[in-house]
Amino acid sequence: MADYYLYTPGPTSVPEKVRKRMAEQVIYHRGDEFKKLFTRINKNLQYIFQTSQPVLTLVSSGTGGMEATFVNLFSPDDTIISVNNGKFSARWVEMPRALGLKVIDLRLDWGEAPTAAQVLRLLRKHPQAKAVYLVHCETSTGTVTDVRSLAKVIRNNSSALVCVDGVSSIGALEFRFDDWGIDVCVTASQKGLMLPPGLAFVALSRRAIRKFSSSSLPKYYFDFKKILNSYRSEQTPWTPAISLLMGLDESLKMIHSEGLEKIWKRHKILADSLRSGIKKLGLEILSKNPSNSVTAVLLPRHIKSLEFHNHIQNKYGCIFGKGQGHYASELFRIGHIGNVQESDVQRIITAIKKTLNELK
Ligand code: PMP
């Protein structure tokens, strides 16, 4: 039993069952047992993305999964539109630029979510855009983007691929890859999937898969053609992170047995309860469109960030995320994603209340 509670917006708490499974003896990745494990995992991954399309598993964190999407779908000088409303979405402006793409940066204030009109205006202005990148939950500000409506607008008005960073949303917020017409969605192991960091997952539509053949950016380890070929014979081209996959098998079973819709509902109920508790303490939530997986809270001006985090961790065992970017010293961020219950929300509110009183 850890002597702290991990309420960071990633990594998130790993359930005991999952930890135990990862501690088992490793298995051989070219044997039958692995094939059965991989097949079961792949089926359950399709369930959490709500897709009948392939979901590729990469040995990397979420950022590697995102890089893999750029290098496998596009060619130098291709134009993409990237919605930029926080630290992670800013990375999806910087990274494709570094890779040689032309990026139209739809820059918004932190805490704001893009509107259909803003995206549509850029699509009309840049009809050559090959994709629109959206971050479902911007973890630096706790802001949710209405991916479903935006995907519809993008599909109805262009041939651009709809690409989603679902790192802090998949397995926590409602998401339906097939029904919503999403082309690419990336997530990582250390959030809604309740695992340690180390794996990225990429769901790909038929349209996205067709782009592999025209993409000329260099790739090798993350070459989706190779990875998809192996996937089709229940294999991985390289040595997989076997122990993490064993843990994933366990966490996906847990998700399956609770049921995705119940999990989405649990996250909503807990987020509502957390937000109302925070507001009752007189604190302000940054986001205008708050996410049910992470909440960014403005610290009262008289309290220093370092002092707050040290106190709440040392006295109450609660570890929160720190502010990022220009909000580094002004915010604290609470992860309520994955392995969380009402008792966690109560513990969080009580710890914040006492800490604020004690630091007066
Ligand atoms: N996108 C979002 C929305 C994230 O929250 C994170 C991680 N916090 C990332 C991307 C980057 O993922 P990783 O740290 O796993 O590379």
XYZ file of C-alpha atoms and ligand atoms in Angstrom:
376
model
C 0.000 0.000 0.000
C 1.489 3.347 -1.025
C 1.613 6.086 1.618
C 0.330 8.661 -0.863
C -2.632 9.164 -3.157
C -1.747 9.834 -6.754
C -4.186 12.474 -8.012
C -1.989 13.773 -10.813
C -3.542 13.889 -14.289
C -1.115 11.127 -15.260
C 0.367 8.913 -14.256
C -2.730 7.748 -12.418
C -3.167 5.156 -9.691
C -2.611 1.550 -10.829
C -5.052 -0.960 -9.261
C -3.552 -3.794 -7.204
C -4.820 -6.493 -9.596
C -2.960 -4.813 -12.458
C 0.234 -4.400 -10.417
C 0.158 -8.078 -9.428
C -0.306 -9.203 -13.001
C 2.659 -7.119 -14.139
C 4.822 -8.727 -11.448
C 4.266 -12.218 -12.932
C 6.989 -14.033 -14.830
C 7.391 -12.615 -18.332
C 6.143 -14.711 -21.305
C 7.744 -15.308 -24.727
C 6.350 -12.918 -27.332
C 6.601 -15.387 -30.223
C 4.686 -18.130 -28.424
C 1.012 -19.135 -28.442
C 0.304 -17.686 -25.011
C 1.349 -14.225 -26.203
C -0.761 -14.537 -29.341
C -3.847 -15.276 -27.227
C -3.053 -12.370 -24.914
C -2.468 -9.953 -27.813
C -5.665 -11.000 -29.595
C -7.710 -10.486 -26.409
C -6.081 -7.101 -25.761
C -6.690 -5.906 -29.308
C -10.361 -6.816 -29.103
C -10.753 -4.993 -25.796
C -8.886 -1.958 -27.137
C -11.409 -1.748 -29.960
C -14.105 -1.703 -27.294
C -12.592 1.213 -25.388
C -12.190 3.267 -28.579
C -15.631 2.060 -29.767
C -14.318 0.924 -33.107
C -14.116 -2.099 -35.337
C -10.926 -0.657 -36.851
C -7.376 -1.664 -35.799
C -5.873 -0.119 -32.677
C -2.067 -0.299 -32.819
C -0.020 -0.578 -29.640
C 3.353 1.195 -29.597
C 6.117 1.039 -27.019
C 6.296 4.755 -26.226
C 4.477 7.401 -24.274
C 1.601 9.336 -25.832
C 3.921 11.843 -27.525
C 5.534 9.032 -29.532
C 2.077 7.871 -30.606
C 1.312 11.368 -31.868
C 4.630 11.633 -33.721
C 3.882 8.286 -35.358
C 0.618 9.693 -36.747
C 2.391 12.635 -38.402
C 5.163 10.589 -40.001
C 2.825 7.873 -41.268
C 0.047 9.989 -42.765
C 1.732 13.019 -44.287
C 4.527 14.224 -46.550
C 6.781 17.304 -46.335
C 4.880 20.553 -46.983
C 1.460 19.011 -46.387
C -0.780 21.448 -44.512
C -2.573 20.538 -41.324
C -4.743 22.583 -38.972
C -3.993 22.213 -35.272
C -6.223 23.588 -32.519
C -3.936 25.087 -29.898
C -5.552 25.744 -26.520
C -2.950 24.556 -24.021
C 0.412 22.929 -23.450
C -0.278 19.609 -25.152
C -2.087 20.998 -28.147
C 0.813 23.471 -28.596
C 3.015 20.390 -28.977
C 0.877 19.355 -31.983
C 1.821 22.663 -33.588
C 5.527 22.429 -32.772
C 6.042 18.756 -33.557
C 4.595 18.640 -37.089
C 6.480 21.871 -37.885
C 9.705 20.208 -36.740
C 8.838 17.293 -39.037
C 8.475 19.572 -42.066
C 4.698 20.050 -42.253
C 2.924 23.380 -42.703
C 0.824 23.974 -39.644
C -2.100 26.370 -39.364
C -2.195 27.230 -35.683
C -5.715 27.878 -34.340
C -4.564 29.554 -31.153
C -7.065 30.045 -28.351
C -6.802 31.276 -24.794
C -5.973 28.619 -22.244
C -9.193 27.256 -20.755
C -11.174 27.808 -23.948
C -12.435 25.119 -26.295
C -12.664 25.551 -30.091
C -16.034 26.287 -31.690
C -17.338 24.795 -34.924
C -17.298 28.284 -36.511
C -13.581 28.764 -35.749
C -12.654 25.415 -37.277
C -14.911 25.927 -40.282
C -13.404 29.342 -41.022
C -9.920 27.834 -41.172
C -11.060 24.899 -43.289
C -12.560 27.347 -45.821
C -9.401 29.453 -45.797
C -7.119 26.416 -46.179
C -9.012 23.895 -48.322
C -5.728 22.054 -48.952
C -5.537 21.022 -45.263
C -4.976 17.290 -44.987
C -6.045 16.975 -41.363
C -7.394 18.762 -38.326
C -5.792 17.882 -34.981
C -7.917 18.244 -31.842
C -7.117 17.506 -28.210
C -10.170 15.899 -26.610
C -9.151 16.851 -23.069
C -6.426 19.509 -22.816
C -4.745 18.295 -19.633
C -2.899 21.542 -18.923
C -6.198 23.404 -18.430
C -8.764 20.644 -17.828
C -10.742 21.667 -20.918
C -12.851 19.348 -23.009
C -13.365 19.852 -26.745
C -16.639 18.781 -28.339
C -14.942 16.319 -30.671
C -18.210 14.827 -31.821
C -19.614 18.106 -33.220
C -16.303 19.266 -34.651
C -15.736 15.931 -36.389
C -19.108 16.335 -38.069
C -18.268 19.839 -39.250
C -14.866 18.742 -40.557
C -16.326 15.695 -42.359
C -19.184 17.699 -43.898
C -16.984 20.499 -45.175
C -13.683 18.960 -46.209
C -11.755 15.808 -46.869
C -9.372 16.528 -43.969
C -8.710 13.681 -41.563
C -10.100 14.129 -38.049
C -7.204 13.392 -35.695
C -7.710 13.333 -31.940
C -5.336 13.366 -28.993
C -7.328 11.251 -26.549
C -4.493 10.817 -24.057
C -6.438 12.089 -21.041
C -9.913 11.176 -22.256
C -10.027 7.600 -23.541
C -11.521 5.302 -20.941
C -12.942 8.275 -19.010
C -14.959 10.550 -21.314
C -17.546 9.473 -23.860
C -15.781 8.752 -27.120
C -17.057 6.821 -30.150
C -14.437 6.464 -32.866
C -16.658 4.875 -35.532
C -19.949 6.661 -34.854
C -18.342 10.097 -34.639
C -16.324 9.657 -37.847
C -12.881 9.953 -36.260
C -9.859 8.990 -38.396
C -7.056 8.871 -35.857
C -7.095 8.727 -32.081
C -4.080 8.365 -29.814
C -4.055 7.498 -26.158
C -1.443 6.370 -23.639
C -1.331 3.772 -20.888
C -0.929 6.011 -17.815
C -4.357 7.668 -17.605
C -7.795 6.122 -18.180
C -6.230 2.705 -18.756
C -4.830 2.622 -15.204
C -1.349 1.404 -16.131
C 2.143 2.800 -15.656
C 3.461 4.931 -18.541
C 5.114 3.198 -21.490
C 2.480 2.335 -24.093
C 0.707 4.416 -26.724
C -2.345 3.266 -28.677
C -3.434 4.522 -32.083
C -6.840 3.810 -33.630
C -6.946 4.287 -37.411
C -9.869 4.621 -39.815
C -9.855 3.131 -43.324
C -9.215 6.608 -44.745
C -6.219 7.024 -42.443
C -4.813 3.609 -43.370
C -5.066 4.513 -47.061
C -2.780 7.506 -46.399
C 0.159 5.272 -45.444
C 1.037 4.604 -49.071
C 1.309 8.291 -50.048
C 3.222 9.455 -46.960
C 6.892 10.152 -47.632
C 8.167 11.317 -44.227
C 10.927 9.016 -42.899
C 9.941 6.300 -40.412
C 11.114 2.874 -39.367
C 10.407 1.788 -35.769
C 7.007 3.508 -35.895
C 6.197 2.495 -39.479
C 2.457 1.793 -39.319
C 2.630 -0.410 -42.432
C 4.982 -2.810 -40.656
C 3.077 -2.615 -37.382
C -0.310 -3.143 -39.037
C 0.985 -6.122 -41.051
C 2.177 -7.783 -37.857
C -1.039 -6.829 -36.035
C -3.024 -8.676 -38.678
C -1.214 -11.884 -37.732
C -1.514 -11.156 -33.973
C 2.143 -10.214 -33.701
C 4.304 -7.176 -33.114
C 7.249 -6.394 -35.402
C 9.571 -5.685 -32.451
C 9.834 -6.994 -28.903
C 6.741 -5.663 -27.145
C 6.600 -4.349 -23.558
C 5.293 -7.728 -22.411
C 4.767 -6.980 -18.713
C 2.851 -3.797 -19.514
C 0.702 -5.768 -21.946
C -0.048 -8.302 -19.201
C -1.125 -5.430 -16.964
C -3.156 -3.983 -19.819
C -4.960 -7.294 -20.222
C -6.020 -6.996 -16.577
C -7.065 -3.328 -16.724
C -9.036 -3.879 -19.931
C -10.850 -6.776 -18.249
C -11.719 -4.440 -15.362
C -13.003 -1.815 -17.820
C -14.993 -4.426 -19.677
C -16.603 -5.801 -16.566
C -17.608 -2.346 -15.222
C -18.816 -1.302 -18.704
C -17.633 1.745 -20.627
C -20.883 3.699 -20.349
C -20.931 3.181 -16.577
C -17.317 4.335 -16.415
C -18.103 7.512 -18.379
C -21.009 8.133 -16.006
C -18.838 7.516 -12.931
C -16.341 10.079 -14.200
C -19.116 12.608 -14.759
C -20.635 12.109 -11.311
C -17.229 12.371 -9.612
C -16.246 15.448 -11.632
C -19.558 17.185 -10.819
C -19.080 16.413 -7.152
C -15.447 17.592 -7.179
C -16.254 20.834 -9.013
C -19.086 21.670 -6.661
C -16.854 20.968 -3.611
C -14.130 23.186 -5.030
C -16.523 26.039 -5.742
C -17.894 25.763 -2.180
C -14.360 26.351 -0.926
C -14.405 29.655 -2.848
C -11.881 28.470 -5.448
C -12.093 29.148 -9.157
C -11.875 26.519 -11.895
C -9.862 27.701 -14.905
C -11.755 26.055 -17.721
C -14.839 27.442 -19.402
C -15.620 23.933 -20.616
C -14.355 21.658 -17.840
C -13.408 18.050 -18.427
C -14.641 15.111 -16.360
C -11.124 13.681 -16.132
C -8.960 16.579 -14.908
C -9.691 19.826 -13.094
C -7.375 22.836 -13.104
C -7.943 25.092 -10.094
C -6.595 28.617 -9.568
C -4.609 28.914 -6.345
C -5.569 31.795 -4.048
C -3.070 34.608 -4.689
C -1.566 34.563 -1.197
C -0.574 30.883 -1.406
C 2.643 29.859 -3.133
C 2.412 26.845 -5.407
C 5.371 25.004 -3.889
C 4.106 25.559 -0.350
C 0.637 24.265 -1.300
C 1.910 21.109 -3.005
C 4.413 20.312 -0.241
C 1.842 20.808 2.504
C -0.957 18.791 0.923
C 1.420 15.954 0.094
C 3.306 15.853 3.388
C 0.275 16.248 5.629
C -2.530 14.599 3.633
C -0.649 12.362 1.199
C -2.350 13.920 -1.836
C -0.214 14.476 -4.915
C -1.705 16.850 -7.491
C -0.330 18.047 -10.803
C 1.381 21.434 -10.895
C 0.407 24.268 -13.195
C 2.049 24.349 -16.628
C 3.309 27.022 -19.021
C 2.348 30.562 -18.019
C 0.076 29.092 -15.331
C 2.956 27.198 -13.678
C 2.671 28.972 -10.330
C -1.023 29.843 -10.483
C -2.751 26.511 -10.899
C -2.945 23.087 -9.405
C -4.410 20.253 -11.422
C -6.352 17.305 -10.046
C -6.490 14.074 -11.987
C -9.747 12.163 -11.423
C -9.298 9.651 -14.142
C -9.265 5.850 -14.105
C -9.132 4.199 -10.713
C -11.138 6.835 -8.770
C -14.162 6.657 -6.493
C -16.352 9.031 -4.453
C -14.098 8.454 -1.406
C -11.232 9.997 -3.418
C -13.285 13.109 -4.147
C -14.119 13.493 -0.456
C -10.456 13.014 0.503
C -9.377 15.631 -2.078
C -11.903 18.245 -0.937
C -11.106 17.715 2.747
C -7.348 17.912 2.113
C -7.709 21.144 0.100
C -9.993 22.703 2.710
C -7.612 21.924 5.578
C -4.557 22.981 3.598
C -6.092 26.349 2.723
C -6.939 26.931 6.391
C -3.508 25.905 7.561
C -1.689 28.101 5.039
C -3.786 31.193 5.751
N -1.601 14.837 -24.739
C -2.244 15.019 -23.585
C -3.626 15.549 -23.623
C -1.618 14.698 -22.378
O -2.261 14.866 -21.231
C -0.304 14.194 -22.390
C 0.421 13.814 -21.120
N 0.075 14.466 -20.000
C 0.311 14.040 -23.624
C -0.365 14.351 -24.769
C 1.709 13.556 -23.722
O 1.739 12.219 -23.392
P 3.045 11.537 -22.833
O 3.479 12.320 -21.642
O 2.515 10.155 -22.490
O 4.040 11.530 -23.911
